[in-house]
PDB file of C-alpha atoms and ligand atoms in Angstrom:
ATOM      1  CA  UNK O   1     166.846  94.061  57.184  1.00  0.00           C
ATOM      2  CA  UNK O   2     170.562  92.894  57.330  1.00  0.00           C
ATOM      3  CA  UNK O   3     171.158  89.971  60.279  1.00  0.00           C
ATOM      4  CA  UNK O   4     172.079  92.094  63.106  1.00  0.00           C
ATOM      5  CA  UNK O   5     174.329  91.535  65.987  1.00  0.00           C
ATOM      6  CA  UNK O   6     175.067  93.472  69.063  1.00  0.00           C
ATOM      7  CA  UNK O   7     178.065  95.186  67.157  1.00  0.00           C
ATOM      8  CA  UNK O   8     176.042  96.216  64.223  1.00  0.00           C
ATOM      9  CA  UNK O   9     173.142  97.330  66.434  1.00  0.00           C
ATOM     10  CA  UNK O  10     175.494  99.359  68.702  1.00  0.00           C
ATOM     11  CA  UNK O  11     176.947 100.797  65.614  1.00  0.00           C
ATOM     12  CA  UNK O  12     173.736 102.146  64.615  1.00  0.00           C
ATOM     13  CA  UNK O  13     173.595 104.501  67.279  1.00  0.00           C
ATOM     14  CA  UNK O  14     175.549 107.099  65.341  1.00  0.00           C
ATOM     15  CA  UNK O  15     174.088 106.241  62.072  1.00  0.00           C
ATOM     16  CA  UNK O  16     170.287 105.981  61.971  1.00  0.00           C
ATOM     17  CA  UNK O  17     167.332 105.330  64.117  1.00  0.00           C
ATOM     18  CA  UNK O  18     166.756 101.577  65.205  1.00  0.00           C
ATOM     19  CA  UNK O  19     163.418 100.204  64.624  1.00  0.00           C
ATOM     20  CA  UNK O  20     161.992  97.818  67.445  1.00  0.00           C
ATOM     21  CA  UNK O  21     158.617  96.277  67.421  1.00  0.00           C
ATOM     22  CA  UNK O  22     156.994  93.565  69.578  1.00  0.00           C
ATOM     23  CA  UNK O  23     155.869  90.331  68.431  1.00  0.00           C
ATOM     24  CA  UNK O  24     154.434  87.373  70.113  1.00  0.00           C
ATOM     25  CA  UNK O  25     154.284  84.715  67.471  1.00  0.00           C
ATOM     26  CA  UNK O  26     155.410  83.431  64.122  1.00  0.00           C
ATOM     27  CA  UNK O  27     153.015  84.686  61.698  1.00  0.00           C
ATOM     28  CA  UNK O  28     153.435  88.367  62.862  1.00  0.00           C
ATOM     29  CA  UNK O  29     157.057  87.952  63.510  1.00  0.00           C
ATOM     30  CA  UNK O  30     157.508  86.968  59.950  1.00  0.00           C
ATOM     31  CA  UNK O  31     155.754  89.951  58.629  1.00  0.00           C
ATOM     32  CA  UNK O  32     157.825  92.399  60.846  1.00  0.00           C
ATOM     33  CA  UNK O  33     161.128  91.056  60.097  1.00  0.00           C
ATOM     34  CA  UNK O  34     162.111  92.205  56.878  1.00  0.00           C
ATOM     35  CA  UNK O  35     161.397  96.096  58.136  1.00  0.00           C
ATOM     36  CA  UNK O  36     162.686  95.938  61.504  1.00  0.00           C
ATOM     37  CA  UNK O  37     166.003  95.762  63.388  1.00  0.00           C
ATOM     38  CA  UNK O  38     165.105  94.191  66.620  1.00  0.00           C
ATOM     39  CA  UNK O  39     161.938  92.199  67.622  1.00  0.00           C
ATOM     40  CA  UNK O  40     160.861  92.158  71.250  1.00  0.00           C
ATOM     41  CA  UNK O  41     158.954  89.495  72.940  1.00  0.00           C
ATOM     42  CA  UNK O  42     157.483  91.682  75.477  1.00  0.00           C
ATOM     43  CA  UNK O  43     155.630  90.738  78.457  1.00  0.00           C
ATOM     44  CA  UNK O  44     152.951  93.064  77.104  1.00  0.00           C
ATOM     45  CA  UNK O  45     151.765  90.170  75.678  1.00  0.00           C
ATOM     46  CA  UNK O  46     150.236  89.290  78.853  1.00  0.00           C
ATOM     47  CA  UNK O  47     147.880  92.160  78.425  1.00  0.00           C
ATOM     48  CA  UNK O  48     147.236  92.350  74.914  1.00  0.00           C
ATOM     49  CA  UNK O  49     147.427  88.534  73.794  1.00  0.00           C
ATOM     50  CA  UNK O  50     146.436  87.077  77.176  1.00  0.00           C
ATOM     51  CA  UNK O  51     143.843  89.734  78.333  1.00  0.00           C
ATOM     52  CA  UNK O  52     145.195  90.261  81.673  1.00  0.00           C
ATOM     53  CA  UNK O  53     145.068  93.661  83.310  1.00  0.00           C
ATOM     54  CA  UNK O  54     148.736  94.290  83.618  1.00  0.00           C
ATOM     55  CA  UNK O  55     152.163  92.272  82.717  1.00  0.00           C
ATOM     56  CA  UNK O  56     152.644  90.866  86.380  1.00  0.00           C
ATOM     57  CA  UNK O  57     151.287  87.206  85.688  1.00  0.00           C
ATOM     58  CA  UNK O  58     153.259  86.606  82.793  1.00  0.00           C
ATOM     59  CA  UNK O  59     155.395  83.550  83.426  1.00  0.00           C
ATOM     60  CA  UNK O  60     159.003  82.344  82.197  1.00  0.00           C
ATOM     61  CA  UNK O  61     157.344  79.442  80.222  1.00  0.00           C
ATOM     62  CA  UNK O  62     155.154  81.744  78.556  1.00  0.00           C
ATOM     63  CA  UNK O  63     157.866  83.981  77.661  1.00  0.00           C
ATOM     64  CA  UNK O  64     159.993  81.097  76.309  1.00  0.00           C
ATOM     65  CA  UNK O  65     156.984  79.582  74.401  1.00  0.00           C
ATOM     66  CA  UNK O  66     156.242  82.765  72.619  1.00  0.00           C
ATOM     67  CA  UNK O  67     159.897  83.477  71.953  1.00  0.00           C
ATOM     68  CA  UNK O  68     160.305  80.228  70.557  1.00  0.00           C
ATOM     69  CA  UNK O  69     157.222  80.928  68.009  1.00  0.00           C
ATOM     70  CA  UNK O  70     158.888  84.352  67.225  1.00  0.00           C
ATOM     71  CA  UNK O  71     162.304  82.803  66.487  1.00  0.00           C
ATOM     72  CA  UNK O  72     160.311  80.322  64.079  1.00  0.00           C
ATOM     73  CA  UNK O  73     158.582  82.869  62.327  1.00  0.00           C
ATOM     74  CA  UNK O  74     161.689  85.146  61.911  1.00  0.00           C
ATOM     75  CA  UNK O  75     164.780  82.726  62.249  1.00  0.00           C
ATOM     76  CA  UNK O  76     166.961  85.837  61.005  1.00  0.00           C
ATOM     77  CA  UNK O  77     165.912  88.420  63.233  1.00  0.00           C
ATOM     78  CA  UNK O  78     167.488  89.709  66.335  1.00  0.00           C
ATOM     79  CA  UNK O  79     165.010  88.583  69.046  1.00  0.00           C
ATOM     80  CA  UNK O  80     164.830  90.036  72.710  1.00  0.00           C
ATOM     81  CA  UNK O  81     163.109  88.108  75.218  1.00  0.00           C
ATOM     82  CA  UNK O  82     161.636  90.008  78.019  1.00  0.00           C
ATOM     83  CA  UNK O  83     162.415  88.321  81.671  1.00  0.00           C
ATOM     84  CA  UNK O  84     158.963  88.502  83.253  1.00  0.00           C
ATOM     85  CA  UNK O  85     158.193  89.731  86.803  1.00  0.00           C
ATOM     86  CA  UNK O  86     159.741  87.769  89.474  1.00  0.00           C
ATOM     87  CA  UNK O  87     162.184  85.704  87.230  1.00  0.00           C
ATOM     88  CA  UNK O  88     165.268  87.890  88.196  1.00  0.00           C
ATOM     89  CA  UNK O  89     164.896  88.837  91.994  1.00  0.00           C
ATOM     90  CA  UNK O  90     168.312  88.147  92.688  1.00  0.00           C
ATOM     91  CA  UNK O  91     171.583  88.106  90.178  1.00  0.00           C
ATOM     92  CA  UNK O  92     171.405  83.983  90.648  1.00  0.00           C
ATOM     93  CA  UNK O  93     167.781  83.553  90.039  1.00  0.00           C
ATOM     94  CA  UNK O  94     168.170  85.907  86.816  1.00  0.00           C
ATOM     95  CA  UNK O  95     170.981  83.826  85.522  1.00  0.00           C
ATOM     96  CA  UNK O  96     169.147  80.485  86.014  1.00  0.00           C
ATOM     97  CA  UNK O  97     166.074  81.734  84.242  1.00  0.00           C
ATOM     98  CA  UNK O  98     168.116  83.570  81.595  1.00  0.00           C
ATOM     99  CA  UNK O  99     169.980  80.667  80.910  1.00  0.00           C
ATOM    100  CA  UNK O 100     166.546  78.897  80.354  1.00  0.00           C
ATOM    101  CA  UNK O 101     165.924  81.280  77.587  1.00  0.00           C
ATOM    102  CA  UNK O 102     169.156  80.836  75.865  1.00  0.00           C
ATOM    103  CA  UNK O 103     168.812  76.841  76.307  1.00  0.00           C
ATOM    104  CA  UNK O 104     165.447  76.734  75.261  1.00  0.00           C
ATOM    105  CA  UNK O 105     165.237  79.418  72.491  1.00  0.00           C
ATOM    106  CA  UNK O 106     167.494  81.041  69.953  1.00  0.00           C
ATOM    107  CA  UNK O 107     166.805  84.659  71.367  1.00  0.00           C
ATOM    108  CA  UNK O 108     169.760  86.856  71.209  1.00  0.00           C
ATOM    109  CA  UNK O 109     169.211  88.695  74.187  1.00  0.00           C
ATOM    110  CA  UNK O 110     167.054  89.246  77.200  1.00  0.00           C
ATOM    111  CA  UNK O 111     165.500  92.253  78.641  1.00  0.00           C
ATOM    112  CA  UNK O 112     164.999  93.234  82.311  1.00  0.00           C
ATOM    113  CA  UNK O 113     163.475  96.329  83.819  1.00  0.00           C
ATOM    114  CA  UNK O 114     165.292  98.133  86.531  1.00  0.00           C
ATOM    115  CA  UNK O 115     167.858 101.022  87.599  1.00  0.00           C
ATOM    116  CA  UNK O 116     170.753 100.850  89.562  1.00  0.00           C
ATOM    117  CA  UNK O 117     169.291  98.352  91.940  1.00  0.00           C
ATOM    118  CA  UNK O 118     169.565  96.034  88.938  1.00  0.00           C
ATOM    119  CA  UNK O 119     173.088  96.845  88.189  1.00  0.00           C
ATOM    120  CA  UNK O 120     174.368  93.734  89.861  1.00  0.00           C
ATOM    121  CA  UNK O 121     172.113  91.483  88.244  1.00  0.00           C
ATOM    122  CA  UNK O 122     172.936  92.894  84.738  1.00  0.00           C
ATOM    123  CA  UNK O 123     176.603  92.352  85.621  1.00  0.00           C
ATOM    124  CA  UNK O 124     176.134  88.734  86.662  1.00  0.00           C
ATOM    125  CA  UNK O 125     174.081  87.983  83.500  1.00  0.00           C
ATOM    126  CA  UNK O 126     176.662  89.559  81.127  1.00  0.00           C
ATOM    127  CA  UNK O 127     179.432  88.157  83.041  1.00  0.00           C
ATOM    128  CA  UNK O 128     177.995  84.548  82.091  1.00  0.00           C
ATOM    129  CA  UNK O 129     177.409  85.257  78.529  1.00  0.00           C
ATOM    130  CA  UNK O 130     174.109  86.614  78.423  1.00  0.00           C
ATOM    131  CA  UNK O 131     173.431  89.621  76.213  1.00  0.00           C
ATOM    132  CA  UNK O 132     171.044  92.206  78.380  1.00  0.00           C
ATOM    133  CA  UNK O 133     168.855  95.135  77.303  1.00  0.00           C
ATOM    134  CA  UNK O 134     167.943  97.167  80.159  1.00  0.00           C
ATOM    135  CA  UNK O 135     164.582  99.205  80.690  1.00  0.00           C
ATOM    136  CA  UNK O 136     164.464 102.297  82.791  1.00  0.00           C
ATOM    137  CA  UNK O 137     161.792 105.123  83.167  1.00  0.00           C
ATOM    138  CA  UNK O 138     158.345 103.785  83.252  1.00  0.00           C
ATOM    139  CA  UNK O 139     158.749 100.141  84.266  1.00  0.00           C
ATOM    140  CA  UNK O 140     155.288  98.511  83.700  1.00  0.00           C
ATOM    141  CA  UNK O 141     156.282  95.868  86.204  1.00  0.00           C
ATOM    142  CA  UNK O 142     156.118  98.290  88.807  1.00  0.00           C
ATOM    143  CA  UNK O 143     152.534  99.249  88.191  1.00  0.00           C
ATOM    144  CA  UNK O 144     151.058  98.065  91.321  1.00  0.00           C
ATOM    145  CA  UNK O 145     153.824  99.196  93.490  1.00  0.00           C
ATOM    146  CA  UNK O 146     153.784 102.680  91.969  1.00  0.00           C
ATOM    147  CA  UNK O 147     149.689 102.559  91.899  1.00  0.00           C
ATOM    148  CA  UNK O 148     149.737 103.087  88.275  1.00  0.00           C
ATOM    149  CA  UNK O 149     151.404 103.999  84.986  1.00  0.00           C
ATOM    150  CA  UNK O 150     152.970 107.567  85.332  1.00  0.00           C
ATOM    151  CA  UNK O 151     154.941 109.778  83.287  1.00  0.00           C
ATOM    152  CA  UNK O 152     158.612 109.715  84.819  1.00  0.00           C
ATOM    153  CA  UNK O 153     161.266 112.494  84.966  1.00  0.00           C
ATOM    154  CA  UNK O 154     158.912 115.424  85.607  1.00  0.00           C
ATOM    155  CA  UNK O 155     161.302 116.988  88.046  1.00  0.00           C
ATOM    156  CA  UNK O 156     164.853 117.531  88.232  1.00  0.00           C
ATOM    157  CA  UNK O 157     165.486 114.879  90.980  1.00  0.00           C
ATOM    158  CA  UNK O 158     163.657 112.355  89.145  1.00  0.00           C
ATOM    159  CA  UNK O 159     165.758 113.284  86.010  1.00  0.00           C
ATOM    160  CA  UNK O 160     169.085 112.755  87.755  1.00  0.00           C
ATOM    161  CA  UNK O 161     167.663 109.232  89.024  1.00  0.00           C
ATOM    162  CA  UNK O 162     166.820 108.007  85.647  1.00  0.00           C
ATOM    163  CA  UNK O 163     170.164 109.246  84.099  1.00  0.00           C
ATOM    164  CA  UNK O 164     171.971 107.499  87.161  1.00  0.00           C
ATOM    165  CA  UNK O 165     169.932 104.338  86.607  1.00  0.00           C
ATOM    166  CA  UNK O 166     170.506 104.410  83.209  1.00  0.00           C
ATOM    167  CA  UNK O 167     174.543 104.949  83.363  1.00  0.00           C
ATOM    168  CA  UNK O 168     174.400 102.196  86.223  1.00  0.00           C
ATOM    169  CA  UNK O 169     173.040  99.687  83.608  1.00  0.00           C
ATOM    170  CA  UNK O 170     175.382 100.723  81.022  1.00  0.00           C
ATOM    171  CA  UNK O 171     178.152 100.496  83.358  1.00  0.00           C
ATOM    172  CA  UNK O 172     176.905  97.034  84.157  1.00  0.00           C
ATOM    173  CA  UNK O 173     177.293  95.904  80.557  1.00  0.00           C
ATOM    174  CA  UNK O 174     174.066  96.092  78.729  1.00  0.00           C
ATOM    175  CA  UNK O 175     174.425  96.815  75.240  1.00  0.00           C
ATOM    176  CA  UNK O 176     170.954  98.446  74.536  1.00  0.00           C
ATOM    177  CA  UNK O 177     168.459 100.460  76.789  1.00  0.00           C
ATOM    178  CA  UNK O 178     164.805 101.025  76.464  1.00  0.00           C
ATOM    179  CA  UNK O 179     163.332 104.017  77.922  1.00  0.00           C
ATOM    180  CA  UNK O 180     159.855 104.378  78.675  1.00  0.00           C
ATOM    181  CA  UNK O 181     157.448 107.088  79.407  1.00  0.00           C
ATOM    182  CA  UNK O 182     159.626 109.955  80.512  1.00  0.00           C
ATOM    183  CA  UNK O 183     159.605 113.661  79.770  1.00  0.00           C
ATOM    184  CA  UNK O 184     161.438 113.845  76.126  1.00  0.00           C
ATOM    185  CA  UNK O 185     164.115 116.118  77.670  1.00  0.00           C
ATOM    186  CA  UNK O 186     164.963 113.445  79.923  1.00  0.00           C
ATOM    187  CA  UNK O 187     165.297 110.773  77.294  1.00  0.00           C
ATOM    188  CA  UNK O 188     167.309 113.039  75.262  1.00  0.00           C
ATOM    189  CA  UNK O 189     169.709 113.376  77.685  1.00  0.00           C
ATOM    190  CA  UNK O 190     169.893 109.916  78.698  1.00  0.00           C
ATOM    191  CA  UNK O 191     170.731 109.073  74.489  1.00  0.00           C
ATOM    192  CA  UNK O 192     173.424 111.758  74.799  1.00  0.00           C
ATOM    193  CA  UNK O 193     174.766 110.485  78.118  1.00  0.00           C
ATOM    194  CA  UNK O 194     175.197 106.891  76.922  1.00  0.00           C
ATOM    195  CA  UNK O 195     177.168 105.324  74.552  1.00  0.00           C
ATOM    196  CA  UNK O 196     174.990 102.486  74.100  1.00  0.00           C
ATOM    197  CA  UNK O 197     171.571 102.756  71.921  1.00  0.00           C
ATOM    198  CA  UNK O 198     168.802 104.152  73.728  1.00  0.00           C
ATOM    199  CA  UNK O 199     165.440 102.931  72.507  1.00  0.00           C
ATOM    200  CA  UNK O 200     162.358 105.217  73.330  1.00  0.00           C
ATOM    201  CA  UNK O 201     158.832 104.356  73.905  1.00  0.00           C
ATOM    202  CA  UNK O 202     156.891 107.639  75.159  1.00  0.00           C
ATOM    203  CA  UNK O 203     160.262 109.156  75.164  1.00  0.00           C
ATOM    204  CA  UNK O 204     160.093 111.796  72.089  1.00  0.00           C
ATOM    205  CA  UNK O 205     162.233 111.473  69.057  1.00  0.00           C
ATOM    206  CA  UNK O 206     165.636 112.441  70.086  1.00  0.00           C
ATOM    207  CA  UNK O 207     166.645 108.960  71.054  1.00  0.00           C
ATOM    208  CA  UNK O 208     168.413 106.139  69.027  1.00  0.00           C
ATOM    209  CA  UNK O 209     165.289 104.300  68.146  1.00  0.00           C
ATOM    210  CA  UNK O 210     161.854 103.703  68.775  1.00  0.00           C
ATOM    211  CA  UNK O 211     159.907 100.528  70.054  1.00  0.00           C
ATOM    212  CA  UNK O 212     155.952 100.006  69.760  1.00  0.00           C
ATOM    213  CA  UNK O 213     153.776  97.378  70.833  1.00  0.00           C
ATOM    214  CA  UNK O 214     152.713  95.516  67.625  1.00  0.00           C
ATOM    215  CA  UNK O 215     148.817  95.424  68.494  1.00  0.00           C
ATOM    216  CA  UNK O 216     148.729  98.912  69.720  1.00  0.00           C
ATOM    217  CA  UNK O 217     150.564 100.377  66.352  1.00  0.00           C
ATOM    218  CA  UNK O 218     148.192  98.220  64.224  1.00  0.00           C
ATOM    219  CA  UNK O 219     145.081  99.269  66.022  1.00  0.00           C
ATOM    220  CA  UNK O 220     144.112  96.043  67.464  1.00  0.00           C
ATOM    221  CA  UNK O 221     144.340  96.465  71.038  1.00  0.00           C
ATOM    222  CA  UNK O 222     141.298  98.434  72.218  1.00  0.00           C
ATOM    223  CA  UNK O 223     141.397  98.381  76.045  1.00  0.00           C
ATOM    224  CA  UNK O 224     143.143 101.449  76.232  1.00  0.00           C
ATOM    225  CA  UNK O 225     145.653 103.500  73.927  1.00  0.00           C
ATOM    226  CA  UNK O 226     148.591 105.553  75.662  1.00  0.00           C
ATOM    227  CA  UNK O 227     149.212 109.108  74.417  1.00  0.00           C
ATOM    228  CA  UNK O 228     152.560 107.881  72.744  1.00  0.00           C
ATOM    229  CA  UNK O 229     151.176 105.154  70.513  1.00  0.00           C
ATOM    230  CA  UNK O 230     150.435 106.107  66.908  1.00  0.00           C
ATOM    231  CA  UNK O 231     148.064 103.731  65.052  1.00  0.00           C
ATOM    232  CA  UNK O 232     149.225 102.832  61.795  1.00  0.00           C
ATOM    233  CA  UNK O 233     146.214 100.919  60.691  1.00  0.00           C
ATOM    234  CA  UNK O 234     142.719 100.675  62.046  1.00  0.00           C
ATOM    235  CA  UNK O 235     143.176  97.087  62.705  1.00  0.00           C
ATOM    236  CA  UNK O 236     140.280  96.148  65.053  1.00  0.00           C
ATOM    237  CA  UNK O 237     137.742  97.832  62.695  1.00  0.00           C
ATOM    238  CA  UNK O 238     139.426  96.308  59.624  1.00  0.00           C
ATOM    239  CA  UNK O 239     138.980  92.958  61.459  1.00  0.00           C
ATOM    240  CA  UNK O 240     135.397  93.321  62.513  1.00  0.00           C
ATOM    241  CA  UNK O 241     134.334  94.280  59.064  1.00  0.00           C
ATOM    242  CA  UNK O 242     136.302  91.223  57.471  1.00  0.00           C
ATOM    243  CA  UNK O 243     134.684  88.553  59.800  1.00  0.00           C
ATOM    244  CA  UNK O 244     131.299  90.314  59.511  1.00  0.00           C
ATOM    245  CA  UNK O 245     131.443  90.061  55.592  1.00  0.00           C
ATOM    246  CA  UNK O 246     132.414  86.279  56.349  1.00  0.00           C
ATOM    247  CA  UNK O 247     129.477  85.387  58.690  1.00  0.00           C
ATOM    248  CA  UNK O 248     126.979  87.256  56.270  1.00  0.00           C
ATOM    249  CA  UNK O 249     128.364  85.532  53.471  1.00  0.00           C
ATOM    250  CA  UNK O 250     127.895  82.186  55.081  1.00  0.00           C
ATOM    251  CA  UNK O 251     124.555  83.171  56.109  1.00  0.00           C
ATOM    252  CA  UNK O 252     123.846  84.231  52.718  1.00  0.00           C
ATOM    253  CA  UNK O 253     125.279  80.882  51.070  1.00  0.00           C
ATOM    254  CA  UNK O 254     127.395  83.377  48.829  1.00  0.00           C
ATOM    255  CA  UNK O 255     130.642  81.656  50.408  1.00  0.00           C
ATOM    256  CA  UNK O 256     131.876  79.134  49.185  1.00  0.00           C
ATOM    257  CA  UNK O 257     131.538  79.704  45.313  1.00  0.00           C
ATOM    258  CA  UNK O 258     132.645  77.252  42.902  1.00  0.00           C
ATOM    259  CA  UNK O 259     135.897  78.918  42.919  1.00  0.00           C
ATOM    260  CA  UNK O 260     136.385  77.574  46.853  1.00  0.00           C
ATOM    261  CA  UNK O 261     134.605  74.169  46.052  1.00  0.00           C
ATOM    262  CA  UNK O 262     136.118  70.726  45.035  1.00  0.00           C
TER     263      UNK O 262
HETATM  264  O1  KIV K   1     156.642  94.497  77.245  1.00  0.00           O
HETATM  265  C1  KIV K   1     156.929  95.308  76.118  1.00  0.00           C
HETATM  266  O2  KIV K   1     156.332  94.960  75.036  1.00  0.00           O
HETATM  267  C2  KIV K   1     157.983  96.394  76.513  1.00  0.00           C
HETATM  268  C3  KIV K   1     157.735  97.394  75.480  1.00  0.00           C
HETATM  269  C4  KIV K   1     156.744  98.356  75.961  1.00  0.00           C
HETATM  270  C5  KIV K   1     159.034  98.057  75.470  1.00  0.00           C
HETATM  271  O3  KIV K   1     158.520  96.160  77.174  1.00  0.00           O
END
């Protein structure tokens, strides 16, 4: 992949779909980087990597730690760091914490969840030199307040709210928007209405790119699989089979052989 900039990513909107994937460590970031436009250090790591039931307990320190690892593994990649729940409640708090991300990692941008109510925060970040990716529609950091995860944009009023949220985040200066868990026609309308790239997850095909959580698409996260996930590898099964073979060979004394011995 070319070394992207905000300008080159924005230019892709009318050329081809943008590819985004999450990564949480150097090992996988290195594997992903050659095929992927943007690596997102998502706070989904709190669930798939750290085993929590939702993303809300992720901390800024954890996000920075994982972002450093991802940037170490993929130094040329365009890396976006998710701002965790509670780290951007006010514009000043957001700026203080986003500055920490910029000062302690080479991340190119931060992502924050929220629509019109977060526009002032996005504006404050952008005015102070932080590049921002927005996130509207289903916002996982709202899971407790919403009482669960549910598809958004099911009626006209909800569609209009999502459109207004997306427009507000673009007007505030975000250079890219993630839209999650919405009816397909809603995401299509948002992608058409905005001039910045709109990246979908559970948002249908007519957007400007797609993002998936890496451990979902490699079939490693088994706790639950949302409808929008496609698994490109039976990761969990393959890992279990490999580890069983290793354990069997150790017990049978068929590993190591002379080939693996000094
Ligand atoms: O945390 C995350 O991985 C995300 C993606 C689902 C977009 O925000």
